[in-house]
mmCIF file of C-alpha atoms in Angstrom:
data_model
loop_
_atom_site.group_PDB
_atom_site.id
_atom_site.type_symbol
_atom_site.label_atom_id
_atom_site.label_comp_id
_atom_site.label_asym_id
_atom_site.label_seq_id
_atom_site.Cartn_x
_atom_site.Cartn_y
_atom_site.Cartn_z
ATOM 1 C CA MET A 1 105.587 54.851 82.857
ATOM 2 C CA ARG A 2 107.989 55.760 85.690
ATOM 3 C CA ARG A 3 109.217 58.776 83.690
ATOM 4 C CA ILE A 4 105.619 59.976 83.190
ATOM 5 C CA LEU A 5 104.810 59.516 86.894
ATOM 6 C CA PHE A 6 107.972 61.408 87.874
ATOM 7 C CA ALA A 7 107.052 64.274 85.529
ATOM 8 C CA LEU A 8 103.587 64.485 87.050
ATOM 9 C CA LEU A 9 105.022 64.557 90.577
ATOM 10 C CA VAL A 10 107.381 67.392 89.609
ATOM 11 C CA LEU A 11 104.508 69.296 87.992
ATOM 12 C CA PHE A 12 102.284 69.093 91.051
ATOM 13 C CA ALA A 13 105.171 69.776 93.429
ATOM 14 C CA ALA A 14 106.089 73.018 91.634
ATOM 15 C CA PRO A 15 104.847 76.232 93.273
ATOM 16 C CA LEU A 16 101.839 77.829 91.670
ATOM 17 C CA GLN A 17 102.417 81.030 89.670
ATOM 18 C CA ALA A 18 101.722 83.956 91.966
ATOM 19 C CA ALA A 19 98.640 85.997 91.076
ATOM 20 C CA GLU A 20 99.070 89.562 89.902
ATOM 21 C CA LEU A 21 96.938 92.633 90.426
ATOM 22 C CA LYS A 22 97.193 95.813 88.368
ATOM 23 C CA LEU A 23 96.572 98.939 90.416
ATOM 24 C CA ALA A 24 96.095 102.350 88.809
ATOM 25 C CA THR A 25 95.201 105.929 89.638
ATOM 26 C CA TRP A 26 93.442 108.281 87.229
ATOM 27 C CA ASN A 27 92.148 111.830 87.666
ATOM 28 C CA ILE A 28 89.515 112.117 84.907
ATOM 29 C CA ALA A 29 89.269 115.905 85.137
ATOM 30 C CA TRP A 30 85.727 117.116 85.926
ATOM 31 C CA LEU A 31 84.008 113.878 84.893
ATOM 32 C CA THR A 32 80.401 115.052 85.067
ATOM 33 C CA LEU A 33 77.133 114.678 83.203
ATOM 34 C CA LYS A 34 76.018 118.189 84.171
ATOM 35 C CA PRO A 35 75.487 120.513 81.181
ATOM 36 C CA GLU A 36 77.824 123.364 80.384
ATOM 37 C CA GLY A 37 76.937 126.414 82.479
ATOM 38 C CA HIS A 38 75.505 124.413 85.396
ATOM 39 C CA PRO A 39 75.843 126.470 88.584
ATOM 40 C CA ALA A 40 77.798 123.671 90.335
ATOM 41 C CA LEU A 41 80.565 123.906 87.661
ATOM 42 C CA PRO A 42 83.177 126.573 86.949
ATOM 43 C CA ARG A 43 82.304 128.664 83.933
ATOM 44 C CA ASN A 44 85.237 127.392 81.856
ATOM 45 C CA ILE A 45 84.204 123.699 82.041
ATOM 46 C CA ALA A 46 82.781 122.490 78.722
ATOM 47 C CA ALA A 47 80.478 119.505 78.486
ATOM 48 C CA ARG A 48 81.955 116.323 77.020
ATOM 49 C CA GLU A 49 80.579 114.993 73.745
ATOM 50 C CA PRO A 50 79.657 111.323 73.134
ATOM 51 C CA GLU A 51 82.957 110.881 71.255
ATOM 52 C CA ASP A 52 84.873 112.051 74.320
ATOM 53 C CA PHE A 53 83.212 109.420 76.498
ATOM 54 C CA ARG A 54 83.953 106.774 73.843
ATOM 55 C CA LEU A 55 87.645 107.710 73.859
ATOM 56 C CA LEU A 56 87.761 107.549 77.656
ATOM 57 C CA ARG A 57 86.094 104.112 77.632
ATOM 58 C CA ASP A 58 88.667 102.921 75.117
ATOM 59 C CA TYR A 59 91.508 104.114 77.320
ATOM 60 C CA ALA A 60 89.943 102.412 80.352
ATOM 61 C CA ARG A 61 89.835 99.156 78.407
ATOM 62 C CA ARG A 62 93.427 99.533 77.233
ATOM 63 C CA LEU A 63 94.535 100.302 80.809
ATOM 64 C CA ALA A 64 93.272 96.843 81.761
ATOM 65 C CA ALA A 65 93.619 97.511 85.479
ATOM 66 C CA ASP A 66 91.991 95.510 88.246
ATOM 67 C CA VAL A 67 91.470 98.499 90.544
ATOM 68 C CA VAL A 68 91.516 102.166 89.499
ATOM 69 C CA ALA A 69 91.672 104.922 92.109
ATOM 70 C CA LEU A 70 89.599 107.745 90.646
ATOM 71 C CA GLN A 71 89.537 111.497 91.221
ATOM 72 C CA GLU A 72 87.214 114.326 90.094
ATOM 73 C CA ILE A 73 84.178 112.063 89.623
ATOM 74 C CA ASP A 74 80.695 113.638 89.822
ATOM 75 C CA GLY A 75 78.761 110.550 90.902
ATOM 76 C CA ALA A 76 78.493 106.872 90.015
ATOM 77 C CA GLU A 77 76.426 107.585 86.896
ATOM 78 C CA ALA A 78 79.273 109.612 85.418
ATOM 79 C CA ALA A 79 81.784 106.896 86.313
ATOM 80 C CA ALA A 80 79.562 104.295 84.655
ATOM 81 C CA ARG A 81 80.012 106.109 81.317
ATOM 82 C CA ILE A 82 83.657 104.988 81.481
ATOM 83 C CA PHE A 83 83.506 101.780 83.536
ATOM 84 C CA ASP A 84 80.709 99.407 82.538
ATOM 85 C CA PRO A 85 78.750 98.450 85.708
ATOM 86 C CA ALA A 86 78.493 94.875 84.337
ATOM 87 C CA ASP A 87 82.258 94.546 84.858
ATOM 88 C CA TRP A 88 83.039 97.144 87.521
ATOM 89 C CA THR A 89 81.923 98.113 91.002
ATOM 90 C CA ILE A 90 82.026 101.859 91.609
ATOM 91 C CA HIS A 91 82.680 103.273 95.085
ATOM 92 C CA LEU A 92 82.866 107.025 95.685
ATOM 93 C CA THR A 93 83.097 109.161 98.812
ATOM 94 C CA ASP A 94 79.755 109.943 100.436
ATOM 95 C CA GLU A 95 79.698 113.723 99.810
ATOM 96 C CA ASP A 96 78.106 116.195 97.411
ATOM 97 C CA ASP A 97 81.298 117.531 95.889
ATOM 98 C CA VAL A 98 81.421 117.359 92.066
ATOM 99 C CA GLN A 99 85.055 116.251 92.307
ATOM 100 C CA ARG A 100 84.773 113.120 94.424
ATOM 101 C CA PRO A 101 87.545 110.529 94.866
ATOM 102 C CA GLY A 102 86.703 106.858 94.653
ATOM 103 C CA PHE A 103 87.436 103.551 92.953
ATOM 104 C CA ALA A 104 86.452 101.361 90.045
ATOM 105 C CA ILE A 105 86.961 97.711 91.059
ATOM 106 C CA ARG A 106 86.706 94.656 88.828
ATOM 107 C CA ARG A 107 83.820 92.434 89.854
ATOM 108 C CA THR A 108 86.255 89.519 90.006
ATOM 109 C CA LEU A 109 87.514 91.106 93.242
ATOM 110 C CA ARG A 110 85.624 91.428 96.502
ATOM 111 C CA ALA A 111 85.485 95.045 97.643
ATOM 112 C CA THR A 112 84.373 96.170 101.087
ATOM 113 C CA PRO A 113 83.757 99.943 101.472
ATOM 114 C CA MET A 114 85.229 101.474 104.603
ATOM 115 C CA PRO A 115 84.169 104.811 106.177
ATOM 116 C CA ASP A 116 85.396 107.875 104.287
ATOM 117 C CA LEU A 117 88.511 109.567 105.587
ATOM 118 C CA ARG A 118 86.411 112.642 106.449
ATOM 119 C CA ASP A 119 89.196 114.631 108.151
ATOM 120 C CA LEU A 120 90.978 114.998 104.815
ATOM 121 C CA ASP A 121 88.351 117.571 103.776
ATOM 122 C CA LEU A 122 89.510 120.584 105.737
ATOM 123 C CA PHE A 123 86.677 122.798 104.434
ATOM 124 C CA PRO A 124 83.651 120.540 103.897
ATOM 125 C CA ARG A 125 81.218 123.464 103.559
ATOM 126 C CA ALA A 126 83.159 125.258 100.835
ATOM 127 C CA ARG A 127 81.710 125.338 97.308
ATOM 128 C CA TYR A 128 84.709 123.349 96.056
ATOM 129 C CA SER A 129 85.826 121.499 99.165
ATOM 130 C CA LEU A 130 89.159 119.756 99.723
ATOM 131 C CA ARG A 131 87.482 116.337 99.382
ATOM 132 C CA ARG A 132 87.439 113.295 101.660
ATOM 133 C CA GLY A 133 89.503 110.159 101.075
ATOM 134 C CA ALA A 134 87.829 107.046 99.641
ATOM 135 C CA ASP A 135 88.757 103.934 101.652
ATOM 136 C CA ILE A 136 88.155 100.318 100.616
ATOM 137 C CA LEU A 137 89.362 96.803 101.416
ATOM 138 C CA VAL A 138 89.951 94.584 98.373
ATOM 139 C CA GLU A 139 90.247 90.810 98.467
ATOM 140 C CA ALA A 140 91.652 88.905 95.493
ATOM 141 C CA PRO A 141 90.418 85.420 94.507
ATOM 142 C CA ASN A 142 93.570 83.902 96.063
ATOM 143 C CA GLY A 143 92.662 85.485 99.454
ATOM 144 C CA ALA A 144 95.213 88.326 99.410
ATOM 145 C CA ARG A 145 93.815 91.469 101.034
ATOM 146 C CA LEU A 146 94.766 95.062 100.318
ATOM 147 C CA ARG A 147 93.514 98.243 101.998
ATOM 148 C CA LEU A 148 93.334 101.217 99.568
ATOM 149 C CA LEU A 149 92.947 104.957 100.004
ATOM 150 C CA SER A 150 92.149 107.254 97.025
ATOM 151 C CA VAL A 151 92.962 110.937 97.595
ATOM 152 C CA HIS A 152 92.835 114.290 95.818
ATOM 153 C CA LEU A 153 94.715 116.930 97.782
ATOM 154 C CA ASP A 154 95.023 120.727 97.879
ATOM 155 C CA ALA A 155 96.295 122.045 94.568
ATOM 156 C CA GLY A 156 98.202 125.194 95.571
ATOM 157 C CA CYS A 157 101.547 123.915 96.912
ATOM 158 C CA ARG A 158 103.402 121.996 94.228
ATOM 159 C CA GLU A 159 106.879 122.209 95.746
ATOM 160 C CA ASP A 160 107.147 125.043 98.314
ATOM 161 C CA ARG A 161 108.546 124.261 101.721
ATOM 162 C CA PHE A 162 106.181 123.928 104.672
ATOM 163 C CA GLY A 163 106.535 126.245 107.662
ATOM 164 C CA PRO A 164 105.202 129.384 109.367
ATOM 165 C CA SER A 165 105.876 131.614 106.325
ATOM 166 C CA ALA A 166 104.511 129.154 103.762
ATOM 167 C CA PRO A 167 101.387 129.997 101.715
ATOM 168 C CA ARG A 168 98.007 128.944 103.074
ATOM 169 C CA ASP A 169 97.744 126.095 100.547
ATOM 170 C CA CYS A 170 101.001 124.641 101.882
ATOM 171 C CA ASP A 171 99.596 124.725 105.418
ATOM 172 C CA ASN A 172 96.502 122.930 104.102
ATOM 173 C CA LEU A 173 98.620 120.291 102.369
ATOM 174 C CA ALA A 174 100.720 119.745 105.484
ATOM 175 C CA ARG A 175 97.540 119.213 107.529
ATOM 176 C CA GLN A 176 96.229 116.760 104.909
ATOM 177 C CA GLY A 177 99.562 114.966 104.967
ATOM 178 C CA ARG A 178 99.270 114.465 108.728
ATOM 179 C CA VAL A 179 95.738 113.030 108.281
ATOM 180 C CA ILE A 180 97.022 110.528 105.716
ATOM 181 C CA ALA A 181 99.996 109.749 107.942
ATOM 182 C CA GLU A 182 97.638 108.809 110.786
ATOM 183 C CA TRP A 183 95.737 106.514 108.441
ATOM 184 C CA ALA A 184 98.969 104.878 107.258
ATOM 185 C CA ALA A 185 100.238 104.487 110.842
ATOM 186 C CA ALA A 186 96.989 102.700 111.774
ATOM 187 C CA ARG A 187 97.387 100.280 108.865
ATOM 188 C CA HIS A 188 101.012 99.688 109.874
ATOM 189 C CA ARG A 189 99.947 98.810 113.425
ATOM 190 C CA GLU A 190 97.394 96.378 112.018
ATOM 191 C CA GLY A 191 100.090 94.731 109.875
ATOM 192 C CA VAL A 192 97.936 94.890 106.719
ATOM 193 C CA ALA A 193 99.025 95.530 103.142
ATOM 194 C CA PHE A 194 97.965 98.984 102.024
ATOM 195 C CA ALA A 195 98.334 101.574 99.281
ATOM 196 C CA ILE A 196 97.644 105.303 99.066
ATOM 197 C CA LEU A 197 96.948 106.495 95.525
ATOM 198 C CA GLY A 198 95.713 109.577 93.760
ATOM 199 C CA ASP A 199 96.342 113.178 92.827
ATOM 200 C CA PHE A 200 98.577 114.600 95.509
ATOM 201 C CA ASN A 201 99.160 117.833 93.568
ATOM 202 C CA ARG A 202 102.747 117.674 94.828
ATOM 203 C CA ARG A 203 106.094 117.172 93.107
ATOM 204 C CA ILE A 204 107.866 114.952 95.622
ATOM 205 C CA ARG A 205 111.639 114.978 95.584
ATOM 206 C CA PRO A 206 114.145 113.572 98.117
ATOM 207 C CA GLY A 207 113.747 115.378 101.432
ATOM 208 C CA ASP A 208 110.362 116.820 100.441
ATOM 209 C CA ASP A 209 108.360 118.071 103.423
ATOM 210 C CA PHE A 210 105.169 116.253 102.430
ATOM 211 C CA GLY A 211 107.003 113.024 101.676
ATOM 212 C CA THR A 212 108.754 113.173 105.024
ATOM 213 C CA ILE A 213 105.396 113.391 106.861
ATOM 214 C CA LEU A 214 104.263 110.131 105.226
ATOM 215 C CA GLU A 215 107.620 108.341 105.475
ATOM 216 C CA ASP A 216 107.789 109.085 109.236
ATOM 217 C CA ALA A 217 104.379 107.477 109.756
ATOM 218 C CA ALA A 218 105.094 103.995 108.359
ATOM 219 C CA PRO A 219 107.594 102.205 106.115
ATOM 220 C CA MET A 220 106.421 102.805 102.545
ATOM 221 C CA VAL A 221 107.742 102.843 99.004
ATOM 222 C CA ARG A 222 106.621 105.331 96.347
ATOM 223 C CA ALA A 223 106.393 103.798 92.874
ATOM 224 C CA THR A 224 106.973 107.155 91.148
ATOM 225 C CA GLU A 225 110.202 107.919 93.030
ATOM 226 C CA GLY A 226 113.017 109.146 90.776
ATOM 227 C CA LEU A 227 110.879 109.061 87.623
ATOM 228 C CA SER A 228 109.171 111.621 85.380
ATOM 229 C CA SER A 229 105.873 111.374 83.556
ATOM 230 C CA PRO A 230 105.379 111.459 79.789
ATOM 231 C CA CYS A 231 101.796 112.699 80.265
ATOM 232 C CA TRP A 232 101.342 115.729 77.989
ATOM 233 C CA ALA A 233 105.131 115.973 77.670
ATOM 234 C CA ASP A 234 106.563 118.417 75.153
ATOM 235 C CA ALA A 235 109.968 118.882 73.518
ATOM 236 C CA ARG A 236 111.488 119.569 76.931
ATOM 237 C CA GLY A 237 110.787 115.991 78.012
ATOM 238 C CA GLY A 238 108.829 114.413 80.855
ATOM 239 C CA ARG A 239 107.128 116.243 83.680
ATOM 240 C CA PRO A 240 107.342 115.685 87.437
ATOM 241 C CA PHE A 241 104.669 113.361 88.777
ATOM 242 C CA ILE A 242 101.927 114.848 90.931
ATOM 243 C CA SER A 243 99.868 111.627 90.937
ATOM 244 C CA HIS A 244 101.574 109.016 93.099
ATOM 245 C CA LEU A 245 101.220 105.456 94.380
ATOM 246 C CA TRP A 246 102.549 104.655 97.851
ATOM 247 C CA LEU A 247 102.714 101.065 99.058
ATOM 248 C CA GLY A 248 102.995 100.012 102.700
ATOM 249 C CA GLY A 249 103.055 96.896 104.839
ATOM 250 C CA PRO A 250 103.439 93.640 102.897
ATOM 251 C CA ALA A 251 102.463 95.510 99.692
ATOM 252 C CA ARG A 252 105.990 96.916 99.570
ATOM 253 C CA GLU A 253 107.246 93.432 98.718
ATOM 254 C CA TRP A 254 104.438 92.803 96.251
ATOM 255 C CA LEU A 255 105.480 95.611 93.875
ATOM 256 C CA VAL A 256 106.750 94.169 90.595
ATOM 257 C CA PRO A 257 110.052 95.955 89.860
ATOM 258 C CA ARG A 258 109.959 98.469 86.963
ATOM 259 C CA SER A 259 106.211 97.893 86.505
ATOM 260 C CA LEU A 260 105.240 101.589 86.782
ATOM 261 C CA ALA A 261 103.510 102.673 83.561
ATOM 262 C CA VAL A 262 101.843 105.845 82.312
ATOM 263 C CA MET A 263 99.207 105.600 79.570
ATOM 264 C CA ALA A 264 99.781 108.740 77.546
ATOM 265 C CA TYR A 265 97.001 109.817 75.197
ATOM 266 C CA SER A 266 97.429 109.571 71.426
ATOM 267 C CA GLU A 267 95.360 112.723 70.923
ATOM 268 C CA ARG A 268 97.577 115.799 71.139
ATOM 269 C CA GLY A 269 95.300 118.805 70.488
ATOM 270 C CA ASN A 270 94.829 121.307 73.319
ATOM 271 C CA ARG A 271 91.118 120.560 73.588
ATOM 272 C CA TYR A 272 91.857 116.993 74.679
ATOM 273 C CA ARG A 273 93.482 118.199 77.902
ATOM 274 C CA GLN A 274 89.939 119.004 79.009
ATOM 275 C CA THR A 275 87.784 116.537 77.061
ATOM 276 C CA LEU A 276 90.031 113.592 78.048
ATOM 277 C CA SER A 277 91.986 114.809 81.069
ATOM 278 C CA ASP A 278 95.057 116.821 81.980
ATOM 279 C CA HIS A 279 96.098 113.705 83.927
ATOM 280 C CA CYS A 280 97.037 110.314 82.465
ATOM 281 C CA PRO A 281 96.412 106.933 84.122
ATOM 282 C CA VAL A 282 99.392 105.754 86.167
ATOM 283 C CA SER A 283 99.659 102.060 87.107
ATOM 284 C CA VAL A 284 101.796 99.426 88.802
ATOM 285 C CA ARG A 285 101.565 95.634 89.061
ATOM 286 C CA LEU A 286 101.574 93.761 92.313
ATOM 287 C CA ARG A 287 102.526 90.098 92.662
ATOM 288 C CA LEU A 288 100.195 88.751 95.321
ATOM 289 C CA PRO A 289 101.324 86.002 97.722
#
């Protein structure tokens, strides 16, 4: 009896297993329900077939994330074709762009929408604008809170240096970097856990100008640092990441080591780069306190 009582005391005295949260980012290229040839779409964008949506739903289930930062989403109805509203809450930026950033959040989590990061869209009146940032606060069942920003940045400056002689797209990207840096600095001052995820359209190497702007704003870690992506890789091997996940505040310590994963598609035909996406889901796991 004493041995049983001792075992029970040890069991209840042991620390509880920390909760985990799987965080992902996924640009689902031109996810729209508009028909081919719609004036809001480029002429080369083909409409997805029912089988394409089925494949995307299957990949979303296999991803098994708790929160997915989304890019290129043309409204909540389009997102609902991939993420069942019975299980997911959809939050997108409040703008008319057909390529909106946002989030799909498991209904097991409490999500509080925050105002869009409007300043990220440098040209809000353009036909294809540079998009706002989607900002939410997520609370896990154990009470852990995480502020999240989903972004989709200017696409024309993959690795060029910033400066007076840089192309216009590099100037745009530098300006967007400073907007994100201000957001990160504000979260750092608040002392909250935060993450910035999405399609940065930037290959970030050590000493990179864009990376330096963010790193100077607040202490952060980038989960993709030093790694290459197998997404649509060929015989030459992996490709540099342009989708990234940055973690700041207490979230830096929550990152599970070596948990970065890329869900590469099984389908390899060229058509799938458009009917699925030219981007693959990228995820990490966080161990919540």
